[in-house]
Structure formats: C-alpha cells, structure tokens
Amino acid sequence: MKLRSSLTKPAAGYLYSRQNAEITAKADNRPIGTIVTGMSLPLHPDIQLIYGTAFSGNDLKSKRNVAFINQRLAKQLVGKKPEKMAINQQIVYKGAVLTIIGISADKDAKVGQLMMPVTLFPDSVLKATPPMGIIEAQSVEDVPELKKQIESWLSANMKTKLADFSIITNEQRVSQVAKGFLLFRLIMGMIVGISVLVGGIGVMNVLLISVTERTVEIGVRKALGAKRQDILWQFLSESITISTFGSLLGLALGLLSTLAFVPIVKALTDVPFQMAYTWNTFMIIMVIAMFIGIIFGTYPAMRAARLDPVEAIRRE
C-alpha cells in the first residue's frame, strides 16, 4: 500500500503467487491436482464470476478460510451435477480447510484453478516461492517512469539492497506497442492528409465554378461600389462555410459508422474494442476545416476580386 501510494502515475498494485499443488476434497478425501493462485486483490478485472462471490478485503485482513474456483475444478468436485453445487463445499490445501464461495469462468483454462487470499498461504510456501508484487499501469507510456519510482522507493525504504529484488517489466512488449501506435498514427495521418487534400481541392473547384457562374453578379456588385476586399471576404466566408459544414457532416457519419462498426468487431474478433471520443478531437476537426476553407478558398476568392466590372458585365 505504501509503495502504491508513492507512485505519481495511476496504477493498480497487488501481490500474486501461483503454484502447482494438490488439494483434497474434504467430502471424500479425493486428491485433485490443480493450480493454486494466491492474491491480495479480491477480484482481478480479468476474472469473471458466474456463481457466488469472491473473497473481500475483510476476508484478506481476517484470514478467513475462503476461496473461489474455476468451472473446470468445479466439475471435478461435483461430477455431472450443476457446477454451482460446488459452492459451500470444503477442500483442504496444505492442512487448511477452505470453503468455496464462488465460481469463475474458465475462459482458456485447461486445468482446474483455485484462487485464495495470499494471506492464507503457509510461511513455508511463501519462503519457497515468494509472491510477486505486480504493478499494472493504466498507460504503456507510464511503465518506464513507474519502474524508476519503484526502484527509488525500494532503495529508500527497504533495509536490504536493491539487488535483492527483481524488477521485471514487459519493456519489449511496451516498446512494440509504442512502435505499433506510432506506425498506426503515421499511416492514419497520411490517410487523413490525403483526404484533407482531396477535400480542399474539391472546395476550390466548387468555388471556381461558382466564380465563373456568378461573374455578372460580381461585376454588378463592383459597379455598385463593392471593393475587392468585399468580394474577397464574400468568397472566403463561403469557402469556410462549405468546408465546416462538410466536416460536420463527415463527423456525424463517422460517429454513426463507429456505432455500427464496433459491435461487428467485437462479434468477429472477441476483442474488447471500445469507442472513445474527446472534445479535443472535435475542436481540432473544426479548426482544420476552417484552415482548409481559408487555404483552398483564397485562390478562387482572389480571382473573383480581381475581375474587371465592365468585362464581367459584358459576359452576360
């Protein structure tokens, strides 16, 4: 708790120990080989309970003899009976009698698993296989900084040397993920850049056609006293309006597309794919749209402003 509270980056921390062991069903003294996992976290986010409950923080502190198991171990205990019949049954691990209070989903587990408070592990087990302290960062970019903070805390608070601890991170995976994100951003940036360029050219062509079709109108306005600046601002405002309206329409279609696309991705890949929208993104889109309107609307606006009023009226 002290280590976790000293971290400046958001992260979850807990103790974790895992070992192959043999348990005994108290009802019939039948030995069962399984994987025993001890945790100081009542329920990890990756674990999904389908029956009963997990052990609580109070169970950890009071060292209450409770545990929860996965579906495979539940079937080994009750045979052909419904899995939930395993709840409230008792099993024996290292001489301690544990009461089953919950059953978790198997997912990809190929063997039975018993999950219990790490505080129930005998001292002999903890000395033979010391539990790992796991710190899970919310963002991959925070991993290097969290590692430095953990090393500093251990050096300042532990009597033993830092060499007595092994600090392991998935830095290679983090590096791969960071490179993957960078590549994704570059590719998406190129695609967005091409789309913006094509959209800007489209806006410019629309305005050039508008200038050609409205040549007489421009000539009449100039003959009535309109200045070049007035004509310039008229067509620039039209360019900004067209590009902004187009971006809003595209944004609305994009939002609707994600609402339909995300459920399809989840159904086909079973990946926890989520949508994320931020106000910063919307603001950036609006600024880019206005910028495109100004850049690609300047040439048609200047062309309209430079028209000679007499020549423009003669084209009628």
PDB file of C-alpha atoms in Angstrom:
ATOM      1  CA  MET A   1       0.000   0.000   0.000  1.00  0.00           C
ATOM      2  CA  LYS A   2       2.833   2.397   0.876  1.00  0.00           C
ATOM      3  CA  LEU A   3       4.585   1.663  -2.413  1.00  0.00           C
ATOM      4  CA  ARG A   4       1.430   2.141  -4.452  1.00  0.00           C
ATOM      5  CA  SER A   5       0.572   5.413  -2.706  1.00  0.00           C
ATOM      6  CA  SER A   6       4.050   6.769  -3.508  1.00  0.00           C
ATOM      7  CA  LEU A   7       3.559   6.376  -7.263  1.00  0.00           C
ATOM      8  CA  THR A   8       2.728   9.519  -9.217  1.00  0.00           C
ATOM      9  CA  LYS A   9       1.233   7.638 -12.175  1.00  0.00           C
ATOM     10  CA  PRO A  10      -2.142   5.848 -11.986  1.00  0.00           C
ATOM     11  CA  ALA A  11      -1.547   2.138 -11.386  1.00  0.00           C
ATOM     12  CA  ALA A  12      -3.058  -0.851  -9.586  1.00  0.00           C
ATOM     13  CA  GLY A  13      -0.883  -2.948  -7.282  1.00  0.00           C
ATOM     14  CA  TYR A  14      -1.334  -6.341  -5.662  1.00  0.00           C
ATOM     15  CA  LEU A  15       0.540  -9.471  -4.503  1.00  0.00           C
ATOM     16  CA  TYR A  16       0.344 -12.597  -6.633  1.00  0.00           C
ATOM     17  CA  SER A  17       1.606 -16.149  -6.123  1.00  0.00           C
ATOM     18  CA  ARG A  18       0.972 -19.144  -8.343  1.00  0.00           C
ATOM     19  CA  GLN A  19       1.987 -22.794  -7.984  1.00  0.00           C
ATOM     20  CA  ASN A  20       1.002 -26.300  -8.942  1.00  0.00           C
ATOM     21  CA  ALA A  21      -0.370 -28.159  -5.942  1.00  0.00           C
ATOM     22  CA  GLU A  22      -2.610 -30.984  -4.837  1.00  0.00           C
ATOM     23  CA  ILE A  23      -5.807 -30.308  -2.940  1.00  0.00           C
ATOM     24  CA  THR A  24      -8.210 -32.721  -1.317  1.00  0.00           C
ATOM     25  CA  ALA A  25     -11.988 -32.740  -1.458  1.00  0.00           C
ATOM     26  CA  LYS A  26     -12.971 -32.956   2.200  1.00  0.00           C
ATOM     27  CA  ALA A  27     -16.166 -34.869   1.447  1.00  0.00           C
ATOM     28  CA  ASP A  28     -14.379 -37.944   0.081  1.00  0.00           C
ATOM     29  CA  ASN A  29     -10.656 -37.273   0.650  1.00  0.00           C
ATOM     30  CA  ARG A  30     -10.135 -37.404  -3.109  1.00  0.00           C
ATOM     31  CA  PRO A  31      -6.859 -35.729  -4.223  1.00  0.00           C
ATOM     32  CA  ILE A  32      -7.092 -33.329  -7.156  1.00  0.00           C
ATOM     33  CA  GLY A  33      -4.171 -31.723  -8.978  1.00  0.00           C
ATOM     34  CA  THR A  34      -4.722 -28.036  -9.619  1.00  0.00           C
ATOM     35  CA  ILE A  35      -3.132 -24.601  -9.892  1.00  0.00           C
ATOM     36  CA  VAL A  36      -3.346 -22.622  -6.668  1.00  0.00           C
ATOM     37  CA  THR A  37      -3.266 -18.841  -7.014  1.00  0.00           C
ATOM     38  CA  GLY A  38      -2.900 -16.510  -4.060  1.00  0.00           C
ATOM     39  CA  MET A  39      -3.841 -12.842  -4.479  1.00  0.00           C
ATOM     40  CA  SER A  40      -4.131  -9.743  -2.340  1.00  0.00           C
ATOM     41  CA  LEU A  41      -6.660  -8.386  -4.846  1.00  0.00           C
ATOM     42  CA  PRO A  42     -10.196  -9.679  -4.142  1.00  0.00           C
ATOM     43  CA  LEU A  43     -11.099  -9.934  -7.809  1.00  0.00           C
ATOM     44  CA  HIS A  44      -8.852  -9.160 -10.755  1.00  0.00           C
ATOM     45  CA  PRO A  45     -10.624  -7.345 -13.641  1.00  0.00           C
ATOM     46  CA  ASP A  46      -9.744 -10.235 -15.978  1.00  0.00           C
ATOM     47  CA  ILE A  47     -11.657 -12.720 -13.800  1.00  0.00           C
ATOM     48  CA  GLN A  48     -15.394 -13.087 -14.321  1.00  0.00           C
ATOM     49  CA  LEU A  49     -17.537 -14.748 -11.658  1.00  0.00           C
ATOM     50  CA  ILE A  50     -20.551 -16.744 -12.818  1.00  0.00           C
ATOM     51  CA  TYR A  51     -21.721 -18.050  -9.422  1.00  0.00           C
ATOM     52  CA  GLY A  52     -21.273 -16.822  -5.877  1.00  0.00           C
ATOM     53  CA  THR A  53     -18.799 -14.139  -4.822  1.00  0.00           C
ATOM     54  CA  ALA A  54     -15.076 -13.515  -4.493  1.00  0.00           C
ATOM     55  CA  PHE A  55     -13.261 -13.029  -1.208  1.00  0.00           C
ATOM     56  CA  SER A  56     -13.360  -9.471   0.112  1.00  0.00           C
ATOM     57  CA  GLY A  57     -10.840  -7.093   1.619  1.00  0.00           C
ATOM     58  CA  ASN A  58     -12.119  -8.048   5.081  1.00  0.00           C
ATOM     59  CA  ASP A  59     -11.519 -11.720   4.259  1.00  0.00           C
ATOM     60  CA  LEU A  60      -7.918 -10.849   3.427  1.00  0.00           C
ATOM     61  CA  LYS A  61      -7.383  -9.000   6.708  1.00  0.00           C
ATOM     62  CA  SER A  62      -9.139 -11.568   8.901  1.00  0.00           C
ATOM     63  CA  LYS A  63      -7.572 -14.515   7.057  1.00  0.00           C
ATOM     64  CA  ARG A  64     -10.958 -16.146   6.618  1.00  0.00           C
ATOM     65  CA  ASN A  65     -10.622 -19.584   5.047  1.00  0.00           C
ATOM     66  CA  VAL A  66     -12.477 -18.941   1.784  1.00  0.00           C
ATOM     67  CA  ALA A  67     -11.635 -19.363  -1.883  1.00  0.00           C
ATOM     68  CA  PHE A  68     -13.208 -19.411  -5.320  1.00  0.00           C
ATOM     69  CA  ILE A  69     -12.529 -21.843  -8.148  1.00  0.00           C
ATOM     70  CA  ASN A  70     -12.954 -22.041 -11.908  1.00  0.00           C
ATOM     71  CA  GLN A  71     -15.540 -24.088 -13.773  1.00  0.00           C
ATOM     72  CA  ARG A  72     -13.155 -26.932 -14.565  1.00  0.00           C
ATOM     73  CA  LEU A  73     -12.287 -27.516 -10.914  1.00  0.00           C
ATOM     74  CA  ALA A  74     -15.979 -27.228 -10.001  1.00  0.00           C
ATOM     75  CA  LYS A  75     -16.779 -30.055 -12.435  1.00  0.00           C
ATOM     76  CA  GLN A  76     -14.018 -32.162 -10.902  1.00  0.00           C
ATOM     77  CA  LEU A  77     -15.597 -31.685  -7.479  1.00  0.00           C
ATOM     78  CA  VAL A  78     -19.279 -32.284  -8.333  1.00  0.00           C
ATOM     79  CA  GLY A  79     -19.021 -34.502 -11.405  1.00  0.00           C
ATOM     80  CA  LYS A  80     -22.185 -34.411 -13.524  1.00  0.00           C
ATOM     81  CA  LYS A  81     -24.085 -32.202 -11.074  1.00  0.00           C
ATOM     82  CA  PRO A  82     -24.585 -28.495 -11.812  1.00  0.00           C
ATOM     83  CA  GLU A  83     -21.394 -26.507 -11.295  1.00  0.00           C
ATOM     84  CA  LYS A  84     -22.990 -24.215  -8.711  1.00  0.00           C
ATOM     85  CA  MET A  85     -23.353 -27.233  -6.384  1.00  0.00           C
ATOM     86  CA  ALA A  86     -19.636 -26.802  -5.662  1.00  0.00           C
ATOM     87  CA  ILE A  87     -20.356 -23.584  -3.720  1.00  0.00           C
ATOM     88  CA  ASN A  88     -20.071 -24.064   0.064  1.00  0.00           C
ATOM     89  CA  GLN A  89     -18.160 -27.309  -0.380  1.00  0.00           C
ATOM     90  CA  GLN A  90     -14.901 -27.618   1.515  1.00  0.00           C
ATOM     91  CA  ILE A  91     -11.452 -28.511   0.242  1.00  0.00           C
ATOM     92  CA  VAL A  92      -8.139 -28.977   2.011  1.00  0.00           C
ATOM     93  CA  TYR A  93      -4.929 -27.218   0.969  1.00  0.00           C
ATOM     94  CA  LYS A  94      -1.722 -27.621   2.994  1.00  0.00           C
ATOM     95  CA  GLY A  95      -3.785 -28.651   6.023  1.00  0.00           C
ATOM     96  CA  ALA A  96      -6.113 -25.633   5.806  1.00  0.00           C
ATOM     97  CA  VAL A  97      -9.825 -26.263   5.223  1.00  0.00           C
ATOM     98  CA  LEU A  98     -11.195 -23.762   2.674  1.00  0.00           C
ATOM     99  CA  THR A  99     -14.843 -23.058   1.889  1.00  0.00           C
ATOM    100  CA  ILE A 100     -15.708 -22.405  -1.766  1.00  0.00           C
ATOM    101  CA  ILE A 101     -17.730 -19.185  -2.085  1.00  0.00           C
ATOM    102  CA  GLY A 102     -17.647 -18.568  -5.852  1.00  0.00           C
ATOM    103  CA  ILE A 103     -17.007 -19.998  -9.313  1.00  0.00           C
ATOM    104  CA  SER A 104     -15.275 -18.107 -12.124  1.00  0.00           C
ATOM    105  CA  ALA A 105     -15.487 -18.565 -15.888  1.00  0.00           C
ATOM    106  CA  ASP A 106     -12.958 -20.937 -17.443  1.00  0.00           C
ATOM    107  CA  LYS A 107     -12.037 -18.798 -20.430  1.00  0.00           C
ATOM    108  CA  ASP A 108      -8.950 -20.579 -21.837  1.00  0.00           C
ATOM    109  CA  ALA A 109      -8.037 -22.513 -18.673  1.00  0.00           C
ATOM    110  CA  LYS A 110      -7.175 -26.158 -19.400  1.00  0.00           C
ATOM    111  CA  VAL A 111      -6.753 -27.184 -15.753  1.00  0.00           C
ATOM    112  CA  GLY A 112      -8.565 -26.570 -12.513  1.00  0.00           C
ATOM    113  CA  GLN A 113      -7.693 -23.371 -10.668  1.00  0.00           C
ATOM    114  CA  LEU A 114      -8.116 -22.448  -7.009  1.00  0.00           C
ATOM    115  CA  MET A 115      -7.899 -18.755  -6.087  1.00  0.00           C
ATOM    116  CA  MET A 116      -7.487 -17.836  -2.438  1.00  0.00           C
ATOM    117  CA  PRO A 117      -6.241 -14.917  -0.294  1.00  0.00           C
ATOM    118  CA  VAL A 118      -2.449 -14.819  -0.340  1.00  0.00           C
ATOM    119  CA  THR A 119      -2.604 -14.275   3.440  1.00  0.00           C
ATOM    120  CA  LEU A 120      -3.693 -17.920   3.824  1.00  0.00           C
ATOM    121  CA  PHE A 121      -0.507 -19.292   2.300  1.00  0.00           C
ATOM    122  CA  PRO A 122       1.675 -21.086   4.886  1.00  0.00           C
ATOM    123  CA  ASP A 123       5.026 -19.474   5.726  1.00  0.00           C
ATOM    124  CA  SER A 124       6.844 -22.442   4.204  1.00  0.00           C
ATOM    125  CA  VAL A 125       5.153 -21.844   0.851  1.00  0.00           C
ATOM    126  CA  LEU A 126       5.848 -18.104   0.930  1.00  0.00           C
ATOM    127  CA  LYS A 127       9.525 -18.711   1.717  1.00  0.00           C
ATOM    128  CA  ALA A 128       9.878 -21.309  -1.038  1.00  0.00           C
ATOM    129  CA  THR A 129       8.062 -19.228  -3.655  1.00  0.00           C
ATOM    130  CA  PRO A 130       7.870 -15.558  -2.575  1.00  0.00           C
ATOM    131  CA  PRO A 131       4.830 -13.781  -4.022  1.00  0.00           C
ATOM    132  CA  MET A 132       5.286 -11.258  -6.791  1.00  0.00           C
ATOM    133  CA  GLY A 133       4.292  -7.644  -6.342  1.00  0.00           C
ATOM    134  CA  ILE A 134       2.517  -6.651  -9.542  1.00  0.00           C
ATOM    135  CA  ILE A 135       2.005  -3.028 -10.576  1.00  0.00           C
ATOM    136  CA  GLU A 136      -0.332  -2.593 -13.548  1.00  0.00           C
ATOM    137  CA  ALA A 137      -0.019   0.752 -15.306  1.00  0.00           C
ATOM    138  CA  GLN A 138      -3.060   2.288 -16.964  1.00  0.00           C
ATOM    139  CA  SER A 139      -0.948   3.504 -19.883  1.00  0.00           C
ATOM    140  CA  VAL A 140       2.015   1.790 -21.558  1.00  0.00           C
ATOM    141  CA  GLU A 141       3.820   5.119 -21.705  1.00  0.00           C
ATOM    142  CA  ASP A 142       3.909   5.207 -17.877  1.00  0.00           C
ATOM    143  CA  VAL A 143       5.841   1.931 -17.474  1.00  0.00           C
ATOM    144  CA  PRO A 144       9.423   3.344 -17.611  1.00  0.00           C
ATOM    145  CA  GLU A 145       8.588   6.113 -15.141  1.00  0.00           C
ATOM    146  CA  LEU A 146       6.832   3.688 -12.775  1.00  0.00           C
ATOM    147  CA  LYS A 147       9.864   1.395 -12.847  1.00  0.00           C
ATOM    148  CA  LYS A 148      12.143   4.267 -11.795  1.00  0.00           C
ATOM    149  CA  GLN A 149       9.791   5.257  -8.973  1.00  0.00           C
ATOM    150  CA  ILE A 150       9.595   1.671  -7.684  1.00  0.00           C
ATOM    151  CA  GLU A 151      13.383   1.335  -7.707  1.00  0.00           C
ATOM    152  CA  SER A 152      13.718   4.636  -5.817  1.00  0.00           C
ATOM    153  CA  TRP A 153      11.130   3.585  -3.224  1.00  0.00           C
ATOM    154  CA  LEU A 154      12.793   0.209  -2.638  1.00  0.00           C
ATOM    155  CA  SER A 155      16.203   1.848  -2.214  1.00  0.00           C
ATOM    156  CA  ALA A 156      14.820   4.370   0.295  1.00  0.00           C
ATOM    157  CA  ASN A 157      12.537   2.096   2.335  1.00  0.00           C
ATOM    158  CA  MET A 158      13.997  -1.398   2.296  1.00  0.00           C
ATOM    159  CA  LYS A 159      16.895  -2.326   4.548  1.00  0.00           C
ATOM    160  CA  THR A 160      18.118  -4.863   2.037  1.00  0.00           C
ATOM    161  CA  LYS A 161      19.834  -3.852  -1.179  1.00  0.00           C
ATOM    162  CA  LEU A 162      18.010  -3.212  -4.415  1.00  0.00           C
ATOM    163  CA  ALA A 163      19.836  -6.214  -5.909  1.00  0.00           C
ATOM    164  CA  ASP A 164      17.749  -8.465  -3.630  1.00  0.00           C
ATOM    165  CA  PHE A 165      14.689  -7.566  -5.701  1.00  0.00           C
ATOM    166  CA  SER A 166      13.997  -8.471  -9.299  1.00  0.00           C
ATOM    167  CA  ILE A 167      12.029  -5.779 -11.109  1.00  0.00           C
ATOM    168  CA  ILE A 168      10.690  -7.172 -14.357  1.00  0.00           C
ATOM    169  CA  THR A 169       8.697  -5.223 -16.922  1.00  0.00           C
ATOM    170  CA  ASN A 170       7.366  -6.049 -20.342  1.00  0.00           C
ATOM    171  CA  GLU A 171       9.515  -3.284 -21.804  1.00  0.00           C
ATOM    172  CA  GLN A 172       9.954  -5.172 -25.057  1.00  0.00           C
ATOM    173  CA  ARG A 173       6.199  -5.518 -25.423  1.00  0.00           C
ATOM    174  CA  VAL A 174       5.726  -1.912 -24.363  1.00  0.00           C
ATOM    175  CA  SER A 175       8.259  -0.849 -26.990  1.00  0.00           C
ATOM    176  CA  GLN A 176       6.488  -2.936 -29.626  1.00  0.00           C
ATOM    177  CA  VAL A 177       3.114  -1.458 -28.641  1.00  0.00           C
ATOM    178  CA  ALA A 178       4.540   2.076 -28.742  1.00  0.00           C
ATOM    179  CA  LYS A 179       6.030   1.456 -32.193  1.00  0.00           C
ATOM    180  CA  GLY A 180       2.737  -0.037 -33.322  1.00  0.00           C
ATOM    181  CA  PHE A 181       0.835   3.041 -32.117  1.00  0.00           C
ATOM    182  CA  LEU A 182       3.359   5.323 -33.824  1.00  0.00           C
ATOM    183  CA  LEU A 183       3.062   3.401 -37.102  1.00  0.00           C
ATOM    184  CA  PHE A 184      -0.725   3.465 -36.826  1.00  0.00           C
ATOM    185  CA  ARG A 185      -0.699   7.218 -36.244  1.00  0.00           C
ATOM    186  CA  LEU A 186       1.635   7.826 -39.173  1.00  0.00           C
ATOM    187  CA  ILE A 187      -0.462   5.725 -41.540  1.00  0.00           C
ATOM    188  CA  MET A 188      -3.712   7.283 -40.335  1.00  0.00           C
ATOM    189  CA  GLY A 189      -2.095  10.728 -40.568  1.00  0.00           C
ATOM    190  CA  MET A 190      -1.161  10.055 -44.194  1.00  0.00           C
ATOM    191  CA  ILE A 191      -4.674   8.835 -44.993  1.00  0.00           C
ATOM    192  CA  VAL A 192      -6.225  11.871 -43.274  1.00  0.00           C
ATOM    193  CA  GLY A 193      -3.763  14.184 -45.040  1.00  0.00           C
ATOM    194  CA  ILE A 194      -4.694  12.773 -48.454  1.00  0.00           C
ATOM    195  CA  SER A 195      -8.397  13.042 -47.572  1.00  0.00           C
ATOM    196  CA  VAL A 196      -7.949  16.663 -46.481  1.00  0.00           C
ATOM    197  CA  LEU A 197      -6.046  17.479 -49.672  1.00  0.00           C
ATOM    198  CA  VAL A 198      -8.737  15.905 -51.858  1.00  0.00           C
ATOM    199  CA  GLY A 199     -11.459  17.699 -49.881  1.00  0.00           C
ATOM    200  CA  GLY A 200      -9.628  21.028 -50.202  1.00  0.00           C
ATOM    201  CA  ILE A 201      -9.253  20.602 -53.954  1.00  0.00           C
ATOM    202  CA  GLY A 202     -12.972  19.813 -54.131  1.00  0.00           C
ATOM    203  CA  VAL A 203     -13.824  23.003 -52.243  1.00  0.00           C
ATOM    204  CA  MET A 204     -11.559  25.040 -54.552  1.00  0.00           C
ATOM    205  CA  ASN A 205     -13.149  23.565 -57.687  1.00  0.00           C
ATOM    206  CA  VAL A 206     -16.654  24.285 -56.379  1.00  0.00           C
ATOM    207  CA  LEU A 207     -15.714  27.897 -55.722  1.00  0.00           C
ATOM    208  CA  LEU A 208     -14.011  28.297 -59.125  1.00  0.00           C
ATOM    209  CA  ILE A 209     -17.201  27.072 -60.803  1.00  0.00           C
ATOM    210  CA  SER A 210     -19.193  29.437 -58.590  1.00  0.00           C
ATOM    211  CA  VAL A 211     -16.973  32.370 -59.612  1.00  0.00           C
ATOM    212  CA  THR A 212     -17.459  31.528 -63.304  1.00  0.00           C
ATOM    213  CA  GLU A 213     -21.241  31.220 -62.983  1.00  0.00           C
ATOM    214  CA  ARG A 214     -21.530  34.388 -60.890  1.00  0.00           C
ATOM    215  CA  THR A 215     -19.259  36.599 -62.978  1.00  0.00           C
ATOM    216  CA  VAL A 216     -22.089  39.017 -63.824  1.00  0.00           C
ATOM    217  CA  GLU A 217     -23.142  39.191 -60.165  1.00  0.00           C
ATOM    218  CA  ILE A 218     -19.579  40.091 -59.199  1.00  0.00           C
ATOM    219  CA  GLY A 219     -19.430  42.739 -61.943  1.00  0.00           C
ATOM    220  CA  VAL A 220     -22.721  44.312 -60.810  1.00  0.00           C
ATOM    221  CA  ARG A 221     -21.568  44.387 -57.189  1.00  0.00           C
ATOM    222  CA  LYS A 222     -18.310  46.072 -58.171  1.00  0.00           C
ATOM    223  CA  ALA A 223     -20.187  48.568 -60.363  1.00  0.00           C
ATOM    224  CA  LEU A 224     -22.378  49.444 -57.389  1.00  0.00           C
ATOM    225  CA  GLY A 225     -19.341  50.207 -55.214  1.00  0.00           C
ATOM    226  CA  ALA A 226     -18.197  46.866 -53.765  1.00  0.00           C
ATOM    227  CA  LYS A 227     -14.461  46.787 -53.163  1.00  0.00           C
ATOM    228  CA  ARG A 228     -12.029  43.971 -53.875  1.00  0.00           C
ATOM    229  CA  GLN A 229     -11.879  43.315 -50.144  1.00  0.00           C
ATOM    230  CA  ASP A 230     -15.659  42.822 -50.013  1.00  0.00           C
ATOM    231  CA  ILE A 231     -15.630  40.276 -52.849  1.00  0.00           C
ATOM    232  CA  LEU A 232     -12.628  38.527 -51.284  1.00  0.00           C
ATOM    233  CA  TRP A 233     -14.315  38.141 -47.900  1.00  0.00           C
ATOM    234  CA  GLN A 234     -17.572  37.011 -49.507  1.00  0.00           C
ATOM    235  CA  PHE A 235     -15.974  34.033 -51.248  1.00  0.00           C
ATOM    236  CA  LEU A 236     -13.680  33.228 -48.310  1.00  0.00           C
ATOM    237  CA  SER A 237     -16.693  33.073 -45.993  1.00  0.00           C
ATOM    238  CA  GLU A 238     -18.447  30.785 -48.454  1.00  0.00           C
ATOM    239  CA  SER A 239     -15.359  28.562 -48.609  1.00  0.00           C
ATOM    240  CA  ILE A 240     -15.136  28.333 -44.806  1.00  0.00           C
ATOM    241  CA  THR A 241     -18.876  27.608 -44.579  1.00  0.00           C
ATOM    242  CA  ILE A 242     -18.680  24.801 -47.147  1.00  0.00           C
ATOM    243  CA  SER A 243     -15.632  23.157 -45.540  1.00  0.00           C
ATOM    244  CA  THR A 244     -17.063  23.471 -41.990  1.00  0.00           C
ATOM    245  CA  PHE A 245     -20.453  22.071 -42.979  1.00  0.00           C
ATOM    246  CA  GLY A 246     -18.761  19.227 -44.857  1.00  0.00           C
ATOM    247  CA  SER A 247     -16.574  18.374 -41.862  1.00  0.00           C
ATOM    248  CA  LEU A 248     -19.604  18.349 -39.523  1.00  0.00           C
ATOM    249  CA  LEU A 249     -21.473  16.090 -41.923  1.00  0.00           C
ATOM    250  CA  GLY A 250     -18.468  13.761 -42.164  1.00  0.00           C
ATOM    251  CA  LEU A 251     -18.079  13.769 -38.389  1.00  0.00           C
ATOM    252  CA  ALA A 252     -21.726  12.783 -37.926  1.00  0.00           C
ATOM    253  CA  LEU A 253     -21.397   9.964 -40.464  1.00  0.00           C
ATOM    254  CA  GLY A 254     -18.182   8.832 -38.759  1.00  0.00           C
ATOM    255  CA  LEU A 255     -19.865   8.669 -35.354  1.00  0.00           C
ATOM    256  CA  LEU A 256     -22.774   6.673 -36.772  1.00  0.00           C
ATOM    257  CA  SER A 257     -20.337   4.337 -38.545  1.00  0.00           C
ATOM    258  CA  THR A 258     -18.446   3.590 -35.325  1.00  0.00           C
ATOM    259  CA  LEU A 259     -21.714   2.736 -33.565  1.00  0.00           C
ATOM    260  CA  ALA A 260     -22.285   0.070 -36.217  1.00  0.00           C
ATOM    261  CA  PHE A 261     -18.630  -0.947 -36.687  1.00  0.00           C
ATOM    262  CA  VAL A 262     -17.592  -1.577 -33.054  1.00  0.00           C
ATOM    263  CA  PRO A 263     -20.251  -4.276 -32.325  1.00  0.00           C
ATOM    264  CA  ILE A 264     -19.211  -6.070 -35.537  1.00  0.00           C
ATOM    265  CA  VAL A 265     -15.531  -6.040 -34.478  1.00  0.00           C
ATOM    266  CA  LYS A 266     -16.446  -7.395 -31.031  1.00  0.00           C
ATOM    267  CA  ALA A 267     -18.602 -10.148 -32.541  1.00  0.00           C
ATOM    268  CA  LEU A 268     -15.980 -11.278 -35.073  1.00  0.00           C
ATOM    269  CA  THR A 269     -12.776 -10.959 -33.033  1.00  0.00           C
ATOM    270  CA  ASP A 270     -13.899 -11.188 -29.370  1.00  0.00           C
ATOM    271  CA  VAL A 271     -11.621  -8.191 -28.684  1.00  0.00           C
ATOM    272  CA  PRO A 272     -12.587  -5.610 -26.010  1.00  0.00           C
ATOM    273  CA  PHE A 273     -12.717  -2.856 -28.631  1.00  0.00           C
ATOM    274  CA  GLN A 274     -14.159   0.404 -27.322  1.00  0.00           C
ATOM    275  CA  MET A 275     -15.117   3.776 -28.797  1.00  0.00           C
ATOM    276  CA  ALA A 276     -13.503   6.918 -27.404  1.00  0.00           C
ATOM    277  CA  TYR A 277     -14.494  10.484 -28.227  1.00  0.00           C
ATOM    278  CA  THR A 278     -12.912  13.640 -26.832  1.00  0.00           C
ATOM    279  CA  TRP A 279     -13.811  17.305 -27.131  1.00  0.00           C
ATOM    280  CA  ASN A 280     -10.237  17.993 -28.218  1.00  0.00           C
ATOM    281  CA  THR A 281     -10.802  15.865 -31.312  1.00  0.00           C
ATOM    282  CA  PHE A 282     -13.941  17.781 -32.238  1.00  0.00           C
ATOM    283  CA  MET A 283     -12.189  21.116 -31.765  1.00  0.00           C
ATOM    284  CA  ILE A 284      -9.218  20.016 -33.888  1.00  0.00           C
ATOM    285  CA  ILE A 285     -11.594  18.923 -36.663  1.00  0.00           C
ATOM    286  CA  MET A 286     -13.305  22.313 -36.647  1.00  0.00           C
ATOM    287  CA  VAL A 287     -10.002  24.207 -36.738  1.00  0.00           C
ATOM    288  CA  ILE A 288      -8.664  22.062 -39.591  1.00  0.00           C
ATOM    289  CA  ALA A 289     -11.919  22.537 -41.528  1.00  0.00           C
ATOM    290  CA  MET A 290     -11.681  26.322 -41.209  1.00  0.00           C
ATOM    291  CA  PHE A 291      -7.990  26.232 -42.128  1.00  0.00           C
ATOM    292  CA  ILE A 292      -8.737  24.193 -45.269  1.00  0.00           C
ATOM    293  CA  GLY A 293     -11.507  26.618 -46.189  1.00  0.00           C
ATOM    294  CA  ILE A 294      -9.118  29.566 -45.948  1.00  0.00           C
ATOM    295  CA  ILE A 295      -6.203  27.895 -47.788  1.00  0.00           C
ATOM    296  CA  PHE A 296      -8.154  26.437 -50.694  1.00  0.00           C
ATOM    297  CA  GLY A 297     -10.678  29.278 -50.893  1.00  0.00           C
ATOM    298  CA  THR A 298      -8.078  32.023 -51.218  1.00  0.00           C
ATOM    299  CA  TYR A 299      -7.315  31.479 -54.930  1.00  0.00           C
ATOM    300  CA  PRO A 300     -10.973  31.483 -56.116  1.00  0.00           C
ATOM    301  CA  ALA A 301     -11.684  34.493 -53.870  1.00  0.00           C
ATOM    302  CA  MET A 302      -8.700  36.426 -55.255  1.00  0.00           C
ATOM    303  CA  ARG A 303      -9.732  35.535 -58.793  1.00  0.00           C
ATOM    304  CA  ALA A 304     -13.231  36.853 -58.135  1.00  0.00           C
ATOM    305  CA  ALA A 305     -11.893  40.021 -56.502  1.00  0.00           C
ATOM    306  CA  ARG A 306      -9.631  40.788 -59.491  1.00  0.00           C
ATOM    307  CA  LEU A 307     -12.435  40.651 -62.090  1.00  0.00           C
ATOM    308  CA  ASP A 308     -12.921  43.866 -64.049  1.00  0.00           C
ATOM    309  CA  PRO A 309     -16.544  45.006 -63.542  1.00  0.00           C
ATOM    310  CA  VAL A 310     -17.002  46.095 -67.186  1.00  0.00           C
ATOM    311  CA  GLU A 311     -15.657  42.808 -68.584  1.00  0.00           C
ATOM    312  CA  ALA A 312     -17.693  40.859 -66.048  1.00  0.00           C
ATOM    313  CA  ILE A 313     -20.973  42.542 -67.049  1.00  0.00           C
ATOM    314  CA  ARG A 314     -20.251  42.045 -70.793  1.00  0.00           C
ATOM    315  CA  ARG A 315     -20.177  38.240 -70.275  1.00  0.00           C
ATOM    316  CA  GLU A 316     -23.910  38.176 -69.627  1.00  0.00           C
TER     317      GLU A 316
END
